Coordinates of C-alpha atoms and ligand atoms in Angstrom, one line a residue:
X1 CA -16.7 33.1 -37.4
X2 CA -17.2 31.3 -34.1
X3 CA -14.7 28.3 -34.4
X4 CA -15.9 26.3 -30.7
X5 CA -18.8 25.8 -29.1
X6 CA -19.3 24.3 -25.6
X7 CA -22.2 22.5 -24.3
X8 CA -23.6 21.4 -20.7
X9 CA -25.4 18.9 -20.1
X10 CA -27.4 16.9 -16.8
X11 CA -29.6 13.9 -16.0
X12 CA -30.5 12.1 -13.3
X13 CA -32.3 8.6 -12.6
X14 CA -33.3 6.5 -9.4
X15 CA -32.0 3.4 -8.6
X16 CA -34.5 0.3 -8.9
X17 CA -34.1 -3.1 -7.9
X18 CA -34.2 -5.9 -10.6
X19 CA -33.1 -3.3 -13.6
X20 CA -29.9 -3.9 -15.2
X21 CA -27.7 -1.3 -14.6
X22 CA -26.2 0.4 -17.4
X23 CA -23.9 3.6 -17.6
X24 CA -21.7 4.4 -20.3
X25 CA -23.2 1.5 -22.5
X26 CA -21.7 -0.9 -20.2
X27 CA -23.8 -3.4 -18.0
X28 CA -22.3 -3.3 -14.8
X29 CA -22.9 -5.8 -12.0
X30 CA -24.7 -4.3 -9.7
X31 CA -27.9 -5.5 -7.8
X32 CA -30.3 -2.0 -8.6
X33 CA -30.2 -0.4 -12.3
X34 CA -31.6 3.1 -13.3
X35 CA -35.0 3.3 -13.9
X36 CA -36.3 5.1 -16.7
X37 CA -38.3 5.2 -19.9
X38 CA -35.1 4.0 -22.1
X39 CA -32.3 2.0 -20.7
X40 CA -31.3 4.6 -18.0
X41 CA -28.0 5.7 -19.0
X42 CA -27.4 8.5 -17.2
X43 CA -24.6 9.3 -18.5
X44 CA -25.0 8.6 -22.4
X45 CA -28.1 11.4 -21.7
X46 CA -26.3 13.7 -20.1
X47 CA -23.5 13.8 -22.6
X48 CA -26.2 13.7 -25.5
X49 CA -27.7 16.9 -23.7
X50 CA -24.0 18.3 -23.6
X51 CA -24.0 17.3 -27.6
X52 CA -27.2 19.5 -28.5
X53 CA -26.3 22.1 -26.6
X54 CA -23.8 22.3 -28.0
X55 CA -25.3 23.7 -31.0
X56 CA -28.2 24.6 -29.5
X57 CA -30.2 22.4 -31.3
X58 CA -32.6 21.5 -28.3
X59 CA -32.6 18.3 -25.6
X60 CA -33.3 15.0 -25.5
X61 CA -36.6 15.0 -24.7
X62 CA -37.5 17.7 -27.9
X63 CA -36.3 14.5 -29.8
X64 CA -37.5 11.5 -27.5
X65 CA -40.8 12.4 -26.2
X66 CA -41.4 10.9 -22.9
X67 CA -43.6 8.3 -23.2
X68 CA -43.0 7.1 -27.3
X69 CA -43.4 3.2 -27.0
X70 CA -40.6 3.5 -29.5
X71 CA -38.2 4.5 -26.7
X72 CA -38.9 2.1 -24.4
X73 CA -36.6 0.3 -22.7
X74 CA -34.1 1.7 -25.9
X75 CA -30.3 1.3 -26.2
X76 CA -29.5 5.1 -25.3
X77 CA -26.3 4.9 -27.8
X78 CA -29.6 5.6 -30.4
X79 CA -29.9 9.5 -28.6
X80 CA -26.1 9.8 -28.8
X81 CA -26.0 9.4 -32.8
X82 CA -29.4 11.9 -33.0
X83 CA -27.1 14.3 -31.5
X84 CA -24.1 13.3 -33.3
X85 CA -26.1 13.7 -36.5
X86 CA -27.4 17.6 -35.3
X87 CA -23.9 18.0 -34.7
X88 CA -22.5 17.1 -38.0
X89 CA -25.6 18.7 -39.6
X90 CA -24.6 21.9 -37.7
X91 CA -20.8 21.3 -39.3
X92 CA -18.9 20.6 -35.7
X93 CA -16.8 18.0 -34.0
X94 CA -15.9 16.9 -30.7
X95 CA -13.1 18.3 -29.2
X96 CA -13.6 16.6 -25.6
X97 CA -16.2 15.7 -23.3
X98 CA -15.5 15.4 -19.8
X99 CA -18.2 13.9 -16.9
X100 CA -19.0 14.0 -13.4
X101 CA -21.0 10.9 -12.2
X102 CA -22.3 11.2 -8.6
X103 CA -23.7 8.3 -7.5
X104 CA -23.2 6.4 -4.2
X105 CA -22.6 2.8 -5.6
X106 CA -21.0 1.7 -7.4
X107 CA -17.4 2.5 -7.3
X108 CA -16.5 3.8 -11.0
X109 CA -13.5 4.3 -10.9
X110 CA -11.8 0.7 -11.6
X111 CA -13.7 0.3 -14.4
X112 CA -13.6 4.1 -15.7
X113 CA -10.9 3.2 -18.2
X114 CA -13.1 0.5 -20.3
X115 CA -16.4 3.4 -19.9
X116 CA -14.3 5.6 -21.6
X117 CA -13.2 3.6 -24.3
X118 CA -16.7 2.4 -24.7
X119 CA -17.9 6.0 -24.9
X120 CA -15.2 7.1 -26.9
X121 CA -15.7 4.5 -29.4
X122 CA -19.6 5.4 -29.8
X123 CA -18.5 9.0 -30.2
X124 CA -15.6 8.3 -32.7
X125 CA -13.4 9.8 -30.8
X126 CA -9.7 8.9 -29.1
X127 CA -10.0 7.8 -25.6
X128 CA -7.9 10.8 -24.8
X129 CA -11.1 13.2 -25.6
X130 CA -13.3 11.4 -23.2
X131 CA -12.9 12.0 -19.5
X132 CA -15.3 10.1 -17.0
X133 CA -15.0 10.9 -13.4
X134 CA -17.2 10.6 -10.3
X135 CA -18.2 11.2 -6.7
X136 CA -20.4 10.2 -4.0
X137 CA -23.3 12.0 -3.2
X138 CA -22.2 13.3 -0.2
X139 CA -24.3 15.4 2.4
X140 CA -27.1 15.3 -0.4
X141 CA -29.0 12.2 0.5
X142 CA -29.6 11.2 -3.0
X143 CA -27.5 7.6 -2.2
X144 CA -30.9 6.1 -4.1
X145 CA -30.3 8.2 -7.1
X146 CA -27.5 8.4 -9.8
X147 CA -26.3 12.0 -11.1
X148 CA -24.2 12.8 -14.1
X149 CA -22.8 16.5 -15.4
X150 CA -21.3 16.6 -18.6
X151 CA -19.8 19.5 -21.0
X152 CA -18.8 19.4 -24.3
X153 CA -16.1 21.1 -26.4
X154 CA -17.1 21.1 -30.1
X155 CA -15.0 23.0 -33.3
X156 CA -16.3 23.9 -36.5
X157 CA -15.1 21.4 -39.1
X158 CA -12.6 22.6 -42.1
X159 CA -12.3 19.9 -43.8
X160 CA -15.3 17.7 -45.4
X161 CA -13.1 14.4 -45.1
X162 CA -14.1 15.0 -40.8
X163 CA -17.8 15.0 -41.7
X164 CA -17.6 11.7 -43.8
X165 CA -15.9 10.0 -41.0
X166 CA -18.6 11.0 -38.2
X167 CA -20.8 9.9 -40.7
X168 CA -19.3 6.8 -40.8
X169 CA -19.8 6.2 -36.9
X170 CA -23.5 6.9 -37.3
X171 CA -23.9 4.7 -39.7
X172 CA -21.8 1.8 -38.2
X173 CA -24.2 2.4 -34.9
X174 CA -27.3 2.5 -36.8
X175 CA -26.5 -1.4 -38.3
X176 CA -25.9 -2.2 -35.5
X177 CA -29.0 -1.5 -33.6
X178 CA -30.7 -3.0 -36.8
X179 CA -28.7 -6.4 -36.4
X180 CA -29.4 -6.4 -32.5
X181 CA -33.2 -5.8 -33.2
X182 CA -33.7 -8.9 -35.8
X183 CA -31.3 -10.8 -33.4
X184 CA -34.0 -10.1 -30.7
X185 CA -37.0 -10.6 -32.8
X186 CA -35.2 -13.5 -34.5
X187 CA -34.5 -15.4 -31.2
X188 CA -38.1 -13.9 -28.9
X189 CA -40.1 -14.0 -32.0
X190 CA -40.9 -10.1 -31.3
X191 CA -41.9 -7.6 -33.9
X192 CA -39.5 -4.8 -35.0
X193 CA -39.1 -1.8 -32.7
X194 CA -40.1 -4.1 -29.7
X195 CA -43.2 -4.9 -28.0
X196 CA -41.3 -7.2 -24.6
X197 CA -42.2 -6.5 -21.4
X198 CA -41.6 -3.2 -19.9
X199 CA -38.5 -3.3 -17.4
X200 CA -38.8 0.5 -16.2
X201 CA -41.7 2.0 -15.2
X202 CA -41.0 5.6 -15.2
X203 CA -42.2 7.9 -18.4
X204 CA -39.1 10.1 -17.6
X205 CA -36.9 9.4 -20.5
X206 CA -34.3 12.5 -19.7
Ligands
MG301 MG1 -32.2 10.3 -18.6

């Protein structure tokens, strides 16, 4: 019986002015965010591509069609529990993920440690098993655009206890995006599933 499984995954997005920017599923203070069809996060994608791949169940954009008004301007952490939830369903783990971000601005590394524990925390994971590095695009000319590669070690699960616990993460993250979406509609006075203003203009969701 095949015991690990390893998955790859790889996303990019353009920067645009006057878009939050988030990676990680941080906001981070920077003038341009990521345009895109959902918040951008280029690296919650790519490591949500790493996540199906790893047991092959497909991409992001098998599950997210480009273009679903349902997606729009969404809190990528949703596509990280769809592929926590193949991954489970599939009867794996995380061992580790580890990252590349390539992007020119800006500099990642100072706050690397609080990405990490932001991404390990969505993943249920120690911050140990989450590694997020990065580089500048150099001699690409791609300063306008933010890369990320990610892989991902998964291991067949032994003992059902570890599936109730990743079912507990999913489940944590799912209230919470259901809290979040009354607060909005509560305080904007917008329906559920959200009809506000577009902020990206791109139908690229992957
Ligand atoms: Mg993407």
């Amino acid at each position: 019986m095949m015991t690990t499984r390893i998955g790859f995954g790889y996303d990019s997005h353009e920067f645009k002015p006057g878009v939050p920017l988030r990676i990680g599923g941080l906001t981070l203070d920077h003038p341009e965010g990521l345009a895109g069809h959902s918040d951008g996060d280029v690296l919650l994608h790519a490591i949500t591509d790493a996540l199906l791949g790893a047991v092959a169940a497909g991409d992001i954009g098998s599950f997210f069609p480009p273009g679903d008004p349902r997606w729009k301007n969404a809190d990528s952490a949703i596509f990280l529990n769809l592929a926590m939830e193949e991954l489970q369903h599939a009867g794996y783990r995380i061992a580790n993920i580890d990252t590349t971000l390539v992007l020119a601005k800006p500099k990642i590394s100072p706050i690397a440690p609080e990405m990490r524990a932001r991404v390990a925390d969505l993943l249920g994971l120690e911050i140990d098993q989450v590694s997020i590095k990065a580089k500048t695009p150099e001699g690409l000319g791609l300063d306008h655009v933010a890369q990320c590669h990610a892989v991902a070690l998964v291991e067949k699960v032994t003992d059902p206890e570890e599936l109730k616990s990743m079912s507990a993460v999913i489940e944590s993250q799912r209230q919470l995006e259901d809290v979040v979406e009354d607060l909005l509609s509560s305080v904007h006075g917008v329906p559920k599933k959200r009809a506000v203003a577009p902020v990206y203009d791109t139908e690229d969701i992957t």
